[in-house]
PDB file of C-alpha atoms in Angstrom:
ATOM      1  CA  GLU A 103     -14.809  77.824 -10.771  1.00 77.00           C
ATOM      2  CA  PRO A 104     -12.927  76.463 -14.492  1.00 77.00           C
ATOM      3  CA  GLU A 105     -12.376  79.558 -16.518  1.00 94.00           C
ATOM      4  CA  VAL A 106     -10.959  80.442 -20.282  1.00 97.00           C
ATOM      5  CA  THR A 107      -7.231  81.520 -19.819  1.00 97.00           C
ATOM      6  CA  GLN A 108      -5.413  83.420 -22.727  1.00 98.00           C
ATOM      7  CA  THR A 109      -1.797  84.705 -23.121  1.00 97.00           C
ATOM      8  CA  PRO A 110      -0.332  86.963 -23.857  1.00 98.00           C
ATOM      9  CA  SER A 111      -2.562  89.838 -22.082  1.00 97.00           C
ATOM     10  CA  HIS A 112      -0.819  92.351 -24.446  1.00 97.00           C
ATOM     11  CA  GLN A 113       1.655  91.918 -27.666  1.00 97.00           C
ATOM     12  CA  VAL A 114       3.052  94.728 -29.335  1.00 98.00           C
ATOM     13  CA  THR A 115       4.163  94.117 -32.658  1.00 98.00           C
ATOM     14  CA  GLN A 116       5.729  95.340 -36.327  1.00 98.00           C
ATOM     15  CA  MET A 117       3.557  95.590 -39.261  1.00 98.00           C
ATOM     16  CA  GLY A 118       3.946  92.336 -41.313  1.00 97.00           C
ATOM     17  CA  GLN A 119       4.905  90.171 -37.930  1.00 98.00           C
ATOM     18  CA  GLU A 120       3.378  86.771 -37.270  1.00 98.00           C
ATOM     19  CA  VAL A 121       1.606  86.843 -34.258  1.00 98.00           C
ATOM     20  CA  ILE A 122       0.180  83.741 -32.323  1.00 98.00           C
ATOM     21  CA  LEU A 123      -2.087  84.120 -29.385  1.00 98.00           C
ATOM     22  CA  ARG A 124      -2.927  80.869 -27.033  1.00 97.00           C
ATOM     23  CA  CYS A 125      -6.075  79.816 -25.296  1.00 98.00           C
ATOM     24  CA  VAL A 126      -6.385  77.112 -22.845  1.00 97.00           C
ATOM     25  CA  PRO A 127     -10.322  76.635 -23.183  1.00 96.00           C
ATOM     26  CA  ILE A 128     -12.347  74.543 -20.192  1.00 95.00           C
ATOM     27  CA  SER A 129     -11.403  71.146 -20.314  1.00 91.00           C
ATOM     28  CA  ASN A 130     -14.628  69.276 -21.155  1.00 89.00           C
ATOM     29  CA  HIS A 131     -15.573  71.538 -23.705  1.00 93.00           C
ATOM     30  CA  LEU A 132     -15.754  70.843 -27.216  1.00 91.00           C
ATOM     31  CA  TYR A 133     -16.556  74.205 -29.417  1.00 93.00           C
ATOM     32  CA  PHE A 134     -14.142  76.750 -29.335  1.00 95.00           C
ATOM     33  CA  TYR A 135     -14.408  80.148 -30.696  1.00 96.00           C
ATOM     34  CA  TRP A 136     -12.377  83.440 -31.599  1.00 98.00           C
ATOM     35  CA  TYR A 137     -13.905  87.126 -31.554  1.00 98.00           C
ATOM     36  CA  ARG A 138     -12.088  90.065 -32.253  1.00 98.00           C
ATOM     37  CA  GLN A 139     -13.427  93.471 -31.129  1.00 98.00           C
ATOM     38  CA  ILE A 140     -11.311  96.828 -32.168  1.00 97.00           C
ATOM     39  CA  LEU A 141     -11.537  99.360 -29.459  1.00 94.00           C
ATOM     40  CA  GLY A 142     -15.190 100.627 -29.307  1.00 92.00           C
ATOM     41  CA  GLN A 143     -16.543  98.831 -31.263  1.00 95.00           C
ATOM     42  CA  LYS A 144     -18.472  95.612 -31.428  1.00 95.00           C
ATOM     43  CA  VAL A 145     -17.266  92.037 -30.918  1.00 97.00           C
ATOM     44  CA  GLU A 146     -16.839  90.532 -34.450  1.00 97.00           C
ATOM     45  CA  PHE A 147     -17.221  86.708 -35.006  1.00 96.00           C
ATOM     46  CA  LEU A 148     -13.818  85.042 -36.940  1.00 97.00           C
ATOM     47  CA  VAL A 149     -13.915  81.259 -36.611  1.00 96.00           C
ATOM     48  CA  SER A 150     -15.482  78.801 -34.683  1.00 94.00           C
ATOM     49  CA  PHE A 151     -13.749  75.384 -33.715  1.00 94.00           C
ATOM     50  CA  TYR A 152     -15.274  71.955 -33.498  1.00 92.00           C
ATOM     51  CA  ASN A 153     -13.963  68.212 -33.955  1.00 90.00           C
ATOM     52  CA  ASN A 154     -10.785  69.512 -35.048  1.00 91.00           C
ATOM     53  CA  GLU A 155     -11.642  71.105 -37.891  1.00 93.00           C
ATOM     54  CA  ILE A 156     -13.181  75.081 -38.582  1.00 95.00           C
ATOM     55  CA  SER A 157     -16.824  74.807 -38.108  1.00 93.00           C
ATOM     56  CA  GLU A 158     -18.206  78.219 -39.733  1.00 93.00           C
ATOM     57  CA  LYS A 159     -15.354  81.576 -40.411  1.00 95.00           C
ATOM     58  CA  SER A 160     -16.384  85.099 -41.354  1.00 95.00           C
ATOM     59  CA  GLU A 161     -15.685  87.219 -43.578  1.00 95.00           C
ATOM     60  CA  ILE A 162     -12.801  88.741 -41.494  1.00 96.00           C
ATOM     61  CA  PHE A 163     -10.813  85.561 -41.049  1.00 97.00           C
ATOM     62  CA  ASP A 164      -9.255  85.563 -44.423  1.00 95.00           C
ATOM     63  CA  ASP A 165      -5.674  83.716 -45.451  1.00 96.00           C
ATOM     64  CA  GLN A 166      -3.755  85.853 -42.998  1.00 97.00           C
ATOM     65  CA  PHE A 167      -5.613  83.884 -40.237  1.00 98.00           C
ATOM     66  CA  SER A 168      -5.405  80.495 -38.960  1.00 98.00           C
ATOM     67  CA  VAL A 169      -6.360  78.542 -36.168  1.00 97.00           C
ATOM     68  CA  GLU A 170      -5.039  75.686 -34.102  1.00 95.00           C
ATOM     69  CA  ARG A 171      -5.443  73.037 -31.327  1.00 93.00           C
ATOM     70  CA  PRO A 172      -1.878  71.438 -31.364  1.00 86.00           C
ATOM     71  CA  ASP A 173      -1.903  69.322 -27.968  1.00 85.00           C
ATOM     72  CA  GLY A 174      -5.549  68.751 -27.047  1.00 79.00           C
ATOM     73  CA  SER A 175      -5.398  71.547 -24.636  1.00 87.00           C
ATOM     74  CA  ASN A 176      -4.341  74.715 -26.301  1.00 94.00           C
ATOM     75  CA  PHE A 177      -6.168  76.600 -28.926  1.00 96.00           C
ATOM     76  CA  THR A 178      -4.181  78.968 -30.740  1.00 97.00           C
ATOM     77  CA  LEU A 179      -4.836  81.806 -33.199  1.00 98.00           C
ATOM     78  CA  LYS A 180      -2.201  83.069 -35.711  1.00 98.00           C
ATOM     79  CA  ILE A 181      -1.968  86.231 -37.859  1.00 98.00           C
ATOM     80  CA  ARG A 182       0.558  85.518 -40.564  1.00 96.00           C
ATOM     81  CA  SER A 183       1.555  89.077 -41.509  1.00 95.00           C
ATOM     82  CA  THR A 184      -0.051  91.453 -39.043  1.00 97.00           C
ATOM     83  CA  LYS A 185      -1.596  94.611 -40.545  1.00 97.00           C
ATOM     84  CA  LEU A 186      -2.458  98.220 -38.823  1.00 97.00           C
ATOM     85  CA  GLU A 187      -6.113  97.327 -38.803  1.00 97.00           C
ATOM     86  CA  ASP A 188      -5.353  93.810 -36.895  1.00 98.00           C
ATOM     87  CA  SER A 189      -4.870  96.428 -33.258  1.00 98.00           C
ATOM     88  CA  ALA A 190      -7.781  95.189 -31.300  1.00 98.00           C
ATOM     89  CA  MET A 191      -8.886  92.793 -28.277  1.00 98.00           C
ATOM     90  CA  TYR A 192      -8.764  89.746 -29.461  1.00 98.00           C
ATOM     91  CA  PHE A 193     -11.389  87.067 -27.057  1.00 98.00           C
ATOM     92  CA  CYS A 194     -10.934  82.944 -27.174  1.00 98.00           C
ATOM     93  CA  ALA A 195     -14.083  81.741 -26.154  1.00 97.00           C
ATOM     94  CA  SER A 196     -15.582  77.665 -25.463  1.00 95.00           C
ATOM     95  CA  GLY A 197     -18.504  76.431 -24.911  1.00 93.00           C
ATOM     96  CA  SER A 198     -19.623  72.408 -24.144  1.00 89.00           C
ATOM     97  CA  GLY A 199     -22.518  73.083 -27.210  1.00 82.00           C
ATOM     98  CA  GLY A 200     -22.707  74.401 -30.583  1.00 74.00           C
ATOM     99  CA  THR A 201     -25.075  76.762 -29.916  1.00 79.00           C
ATOM    100  CA  GLY A 202     -25.179  77.213 -26.240  1.00 85.00           C
ATOM    101  CA  GLU A 203     -23.821  79.740 -23.778  1.00 91.00           C
ATOM    102  CA  LEU A 204     -20.045  80.897 -24.532  1.00 94.00           C
ATOM    103  CA  PHE A 205     -17.221  81.725 -21.751  1.00 96.00           C
ATOM    104  CA  PHE A 206     -14.680  84.318 -22.849  1.00 97.00           C
ATOM    105  CA  GLY A 207     -10.880  84.391 -21.334  1.00 97.00           C
ATOM    106  CA  GLU A 208      -9.884  88.026 -20.488  1.00 97.00           C
ATOM    107  CA  GLY A 209      -8.313  88.554 -24.000  1.00 98.00           C
ATOM    108  CA  SER A 210      -5.203  89.340 -25.747  1.00 98.00           C
ATOM    109  CA  ARG A 211      -4.271  92.996 -26.767  1.00 98.00           C
ATOM    110  CA  LEU A 212      -2.808  93.211 -30.072  1.00 98.00           C
ATOM    111  CA  THR A 213      -1.237  96.363 -30.820  1.00 98.00           C
ATOM    112  CA  VAL A 214       0.142  96.607 -34.443  1.00 98.00           C
ATOM    113  CA  LEU A 215       3.385  99.285 -34.975  1.00 97.00           C
TER     114      LEU A 215
ATOM    115  CA  ARG B 141     -29.586  94.138 -43.037  1.00 77.00           C
ATOM    116  CA  LYS B 142     -27.622  93.442 -39.779  1.00 85.00           C
ATOM    117  CA  GLU B 143     -27.232  89.815 -38.137  1.00 92.00           C
ATOM    118  CA  VAL B 144     -28.388  91.287 -34.950  1.00 96.00           C
ATOM    119  CA  GLU B 145     -28.855  94.811 -34.452  1.00 97.00           C
ATOM    120  CA  GLN B 146     -29.684  96.211 -31.421  1.00 97.00           C
ATOM    121  CA  ASP B 147     -31.141 100.370 -30.057  1.00 92.00           C
ATOM    122  CA  PRO B 148     -27.701 102.067 -30.218  1.00 89.00           C
ATOM    123  CA  GLY B 149     -28.171 103.888 -27.156  1.00 91.00           C
ATOM    124  CA  PRO B 150     -26.622 104.872 -24.704  1.00 96.00           C
ATOM    125  CA  PHE B 151     -29.069 104.654 -21.948  1.00 97.00           C
ATOM    126  CA  ASN B 152     -28.710 107.160 -19.328  1.00 97.00           C
ATOM    127  CA  VAL B 153     -31.268 106.422 -16.389  1.00 98.00           C
ATOM    128  CA  PRO B 154     -31.312 107.121 -12.798  1.00 98.00           C
ATOM    129  CA  GLU B 155     -31.061 104.689 -10.118  1.00 98.00           C
ATOM    130  CA  GLY B 156     -34.118 103.001  -9.809  1.00 98.00           C
ATOM    131  CA  ALA B 157     -35.947 103.279 -13.158  1.00 98.00           C
ATOM    132  CA  THR B 158     -36.696 100.658 -15.736  1.00 98.00           C
ATOM    133  CA  VAL B 159     -34.881  99.971 -18.754  1.00 98.00           C
ATOM    134  CA  ALA B 160     -35.886  97.661 -22.046  1.00 98.00           C
ATOM    135  CA  PHE B 161     -33.321  96.890 -24.830  1.00 98.00           C
ATOM    136  CA  ASN B 162     -34.532  95.905 -27.781  1.00 97.00           C
ATOM    137  CA  CYS B 163     -32.902  93.656 -30.240  1.00 97.00           C
ATOM    138  CA  THR B 164     -33.889  92.120 -33.870  1.00 97.00           C
ATOM    139  CA  TYR B 165     -31.998  89.213 -35.455  1.00 97.00           C
ATOM    140  CA  SER B 166     -32.299  88.861 -39.326  1.00 95.00           C
ATOM    141  CA  ASN B 167     -31.822  84.921 -39.493  1.00 93.00           C
ATOM    142  CA  SER B 168     -34.850  82.885 -38.887  1.00 91.00           C
ATOM    143  CA  ALA B 169     -32.855  79.512 -38.712  1.00 90.00           C
ATOM    144  CA  SER B 170     -31.510  81.113 -35.406  1.00 92.00           C
ATOM    145  CA  GLN B 171     -31.511  78.610 -32.698  1.00 91.00           C
ATOM    146  CA  SER B 172     -30.675  80.198 -28.963  1.00 94.00           C
ATOM    147  CA  PHE B 173     -30.341  83.275 -27.668  1.00 96.00           C
ATOM    148  CA  PHE B 174     -28.703  85.352 -24.735  1.00 96.00           C
ATOM    149  CA  TRP B 175     -27.960  88.499 -23.500  1.00 98.00           C
ATOM    150  CA  TYR B 176     -24.817  89.223 -22.450  1.00 98.00           C
ATOM    151  CA  ARG B 177     -23.122  92.047 -20.319  1.00 98.00           C
ATOM    152  CA  GLN B 178     -19.580  93.301 -21.105  1.00 97.00           C
ATOM    153  CA  ASP B 179     -17.930  95.678 -18.434  1.00 97.00           C
ATOM    154  CA  CYS B 180     -15.771  98.686 -19.863  1.00 94.00           C
ATOM    155  CA  ARG B 181     -12.469  96.833 -21.223  1.00 90.00           C
ATOM    156  CA  LYS B 182     -13.503  93.182 -20.086  1.00 95.00           C
ATOM    157  CA  GLU B 183     -14.725  90.129 -21.632  1.00 97.00           C
ATOM    158  CA  PRO B 184     -18.414  89.497 -22.187  1.00 97.00           C
ATOM    159  CA  LYS B 185     -20.566  87.051 -19.809  1.00 96.00           C
ATOM    160  CA  LEU B 186     -23.515  85.724 -19.905  1.00 95.00           C
ATOM    161  CA  LEU B 187     -26.330  87.973 -18.310  1.00 97.00           C
ATOM    162  CA  MET B 188     -29.097  85.474 -19.234  1.00 96.00           C
ATOM    163  CA  SER B 189     -30.363  82.909 -21.836  1.00 94.00           C
ATOM    164  CA  VAL B 190     -33.623  83.824 -23.834  1.00 95.00           C
ATOM    165  CA  TYR B 191     -36.564  81.926 -24.010  1.00 88.00           C
ATOM    166  CA  SER B 192     -39.368  81.805 -26.221  1.00 87.00           C
ATOM    167  CA  SER B 193     -41.590  81.624 -22.771  1.00 88.00           C
ATOM    168  CA  GLY B 194     -40.081  84.493 -21.848  1.00 88.00           C
ATOM    169  CA  ASN B 195     -37.750  84.295 -18.520  1.00 93.00           C
ATOM    170  CA  GLU B 196     -36.838  86.320 -15.387  1.00 95.00           C
ATOM    171  CA  ASP B 197     -33.779  86.237 -12.822  1.00 95.00           C
ATOM    172  CA  GLY B 198     -34.596  88.660  -9.942  1.00 97.00           C
ATOM    173  CA  ARG B 199     -34.963  92.414 -11.515  1.00 98.00           C
ATOM    174  CA  PHE B 200     -33.985  90.765 -15.192  1.00 98.00           C
ATOM    175  CA  THR B 201     -36.634  89.933 -17.773  1.00 97.00           C
ATOM    176  CA  ALA B 202     -36.266  88.431 -21.137  1.00 97.00           C
ATOM    177  CA  GLN B 203     -38.637  87.928 -23.828  1.00 96.00           C
ATOM    178  CA  LEU B 204     -37.947  85.759 -27.328  1.00 96.00           C
ATOM    179  CA  ASN B 205     -40.705  86.510 -30.121  1.00 95.00           C
ATOM    180  CA  ARG B 206     -39.525  83.893 -33.090  1.00 94.00           C
ATOM    181  CA  ALA B 207     -42.052  85.430 -35.107  1.00 94.00           C
ATOM    182  CA  SER B 208     -40.652  88.603 -35.040  1.00 95.00           C
ATOM    183  CA  GLN B 209     -37.459  87.972 -34.843  1.00 96.00           C
ATOM    184  CA  TYR B 210     -37.515  90.004 -31.425  1.00 96.00           C
ATOM    185  CA  ILE B 211     -35.618  89.845 -28.216  1.00 97.00           C
ATOM    186  CA  SER B 212     -35.885  92.302 -25.082  1.00 97.00           C
ATOM    187  CA  LEU B 213     -34.578  92.824 -21.830  1.00 98.00           C
ATOM    188  CA  LEU B 214     -35.894  94.490 -19.146  1.00 98.00           C
ATOM    189  CA  ILE B 215     -34.351  95.686 -16.031  1.00 98.00           C
ATOM    190  CA  ARG B 216     -36.316  96.958 -13.284  1.00 98.00           C
ATOM    191  CA  ASP B 217     -35.358  98.679 -10.234  1.00 98.00           C
ATOM    192  CA  SER B 218     -32.041  99.679 -11.730  1.00 98.00           C
ATOM    193  CA  LYS B 219     -28.600  99.597 -10.089  1.00 98.00           C
ATOM    194  CA  LEU B 220     -25.575 101.661 -10.315  1.00 98.00           C
ATOM    195  CA  SER B 221     -23.897  98.335 -10.587  1.00 98.00           C
ATOM    196  CA  ASP B 222     -25.960  97.567 -13.600  1.00 98.00           C
ATOM    197  CA  SER B 223     -24.304 100.272 -15.823  1.00 98.00           C
ATOM    198  CA  ALA B 224     -22.487  98.266 -18.947  1.00 98.00           C
ATOM    199  CA  THR B 225     -22.919  97.318 -22.008  1.00 98.00           C
ATOM    200  CA  TYR B 226     -25.638  94.728 -23.356  1.00 98.00           C
ATOM    201  CA  LEU B 227     -25.041  92.191 -26.047  1.00 98.00           C
ATOM    202  CA  CYS B 228     -27.737  90.508 -27.774  1.00 98.00           C
ATOM    203  CA  VAL B 229     -26.569  87.165 -28.422  1.00 97.00           C
ATOM    204  CA  VAL B 230     -28.156  85.016 -31.663  1.00 96.00           C
ATOM    205  CA  SER B 231     -26.411  81.226 -32.352  1.00 94.00           C
ATOM    206  CA  VAL B 232     -27.243  79.562 -35.649  1.00 90.00           C
ATOM    207  CA  ASN B 233     -26.455  76.456 -36.832  1.00 85.00           C
ATOM    208  CA  THR B 234     -26.911  76.103 -40.473  1.00 77.00           C
ATOM    209  CA  GLY B 235     -23.894  73.634 -40.870  1.00 78.00           C
ATOM    210  CA  GLY B 236     -21.069  75.392 -39.542  1.00 80.00           C
ATOM    211  CA  PHE B 237     -22.116  76.837 -36.201  1.00 85.00           C
ATOM    212  CA  LYS B 238     -21.868  80.422 -35.220  1.00 91.00           C
ATOM    213  CA  THR B 239     -22.558  83.440 -32.422  1.00 94.00           C
ATOM    214  CA  ILE B 240     -23.412  86.439 -33.588  1.00 95.00           C
ATOM    215  CA  PHE B 241     -22.947  89.379 -31.258  1.00 96.00           C
ATOM    216  CA  GLY B 242     -25.065  92.896 -31.853  1.00 97.00           C
ATOM    217  CA  ALA B 243     -23.100  96.079 -31.085  1.00 96.00           C
ATOM    218  CA  GLY B 244     -24.644  96.640 -27.735  1.00 97.00           C
ATOM    219  CA  THR B 245     -26.222  99.342 -26.211  1.00 97.00           C
ATOM    220  CA  ARG B 246     -24.217 101.312 -23.326  1.00 97.00           C
ATOM    221  CA  LEU B 247     -26.617 101.538 -19.552  1.00 98.00           C
ATOM    222  CA  PHE B 248     -24.919 104.630 -17.720  1.00 98.00           C
ATOM    223  CA  VAL B 249     -27.151 104.669 -14.232  1.00 98.00           C
ATOM    224  CA  LYS B 250     -26.660 107.224 -12.016  1.00 97.00           C
ATOM    225  CA  ALA B 251     -27.473 108.306  -8.311  1.00 95.00           C
TER     226      ALA B 251
END
C-alpha cells in the first residue's frame, strides 16, 4: 500500500539553527500539507501546497517557515531559525483532491534545545 | 469561535457501551467532513468520511447537518481497541484549500 514517508523521525537541534524536514508524498497525489502537533495538543494546520505553490497557510506559518518541492518527489519544510516553541511533531500529508482524504506520514519529532 | 470545536472529553466507557462524539464547525463554506482517529504518539488516520445523507461502517455511524454546522460520530458496542483520540476534520476551499482538525476527544474503553 502506498504511503507517505518522512525523514528524519527525530531531530534534536539547538535554538537558532536551521532545520529541514523531508517528506515523500504518495506518488500520484497532487496536494501536500504540513501540520504541527505540540505534545498533548491539537493537530495544527501549517500550510497546503498545490501546483508548485502555497495554496493556504496559517498564522503559525510565518517568515521563519518555507516549503519546497525541489525535485517532483520530495516535499520539504524548512524552519530558518528554530525557537524553543517549535518543538513538536511535524506531520506531512498528501491527498489526491484538495478537500479530500489526507494520508499522513508517521511524523518527524523536532526537539529544540 | 473555533473553526472546529469538539467535546473536550475524555470519555471513559465500559466495553459494549455506545459512545457519541459531537462537533461543530464555523465556516459555512466547508465542503468535506471526516472523522479521523489518532492513537497515542501516532499519525492521524481516516476513520470515515461524513455525508449529508449519513453513513455507516459497521459499528460506526456518522451524521452531518449542514444547516446546524454539526457533525456527529456514534460508536456502538465499543471495544477495547476503540480507545484513541477521535478527531473531527473539516476541509474548505475558499480560493486556497485547507483541512482543519478539531482538538479531538479522547476515548478510553475499559474491560
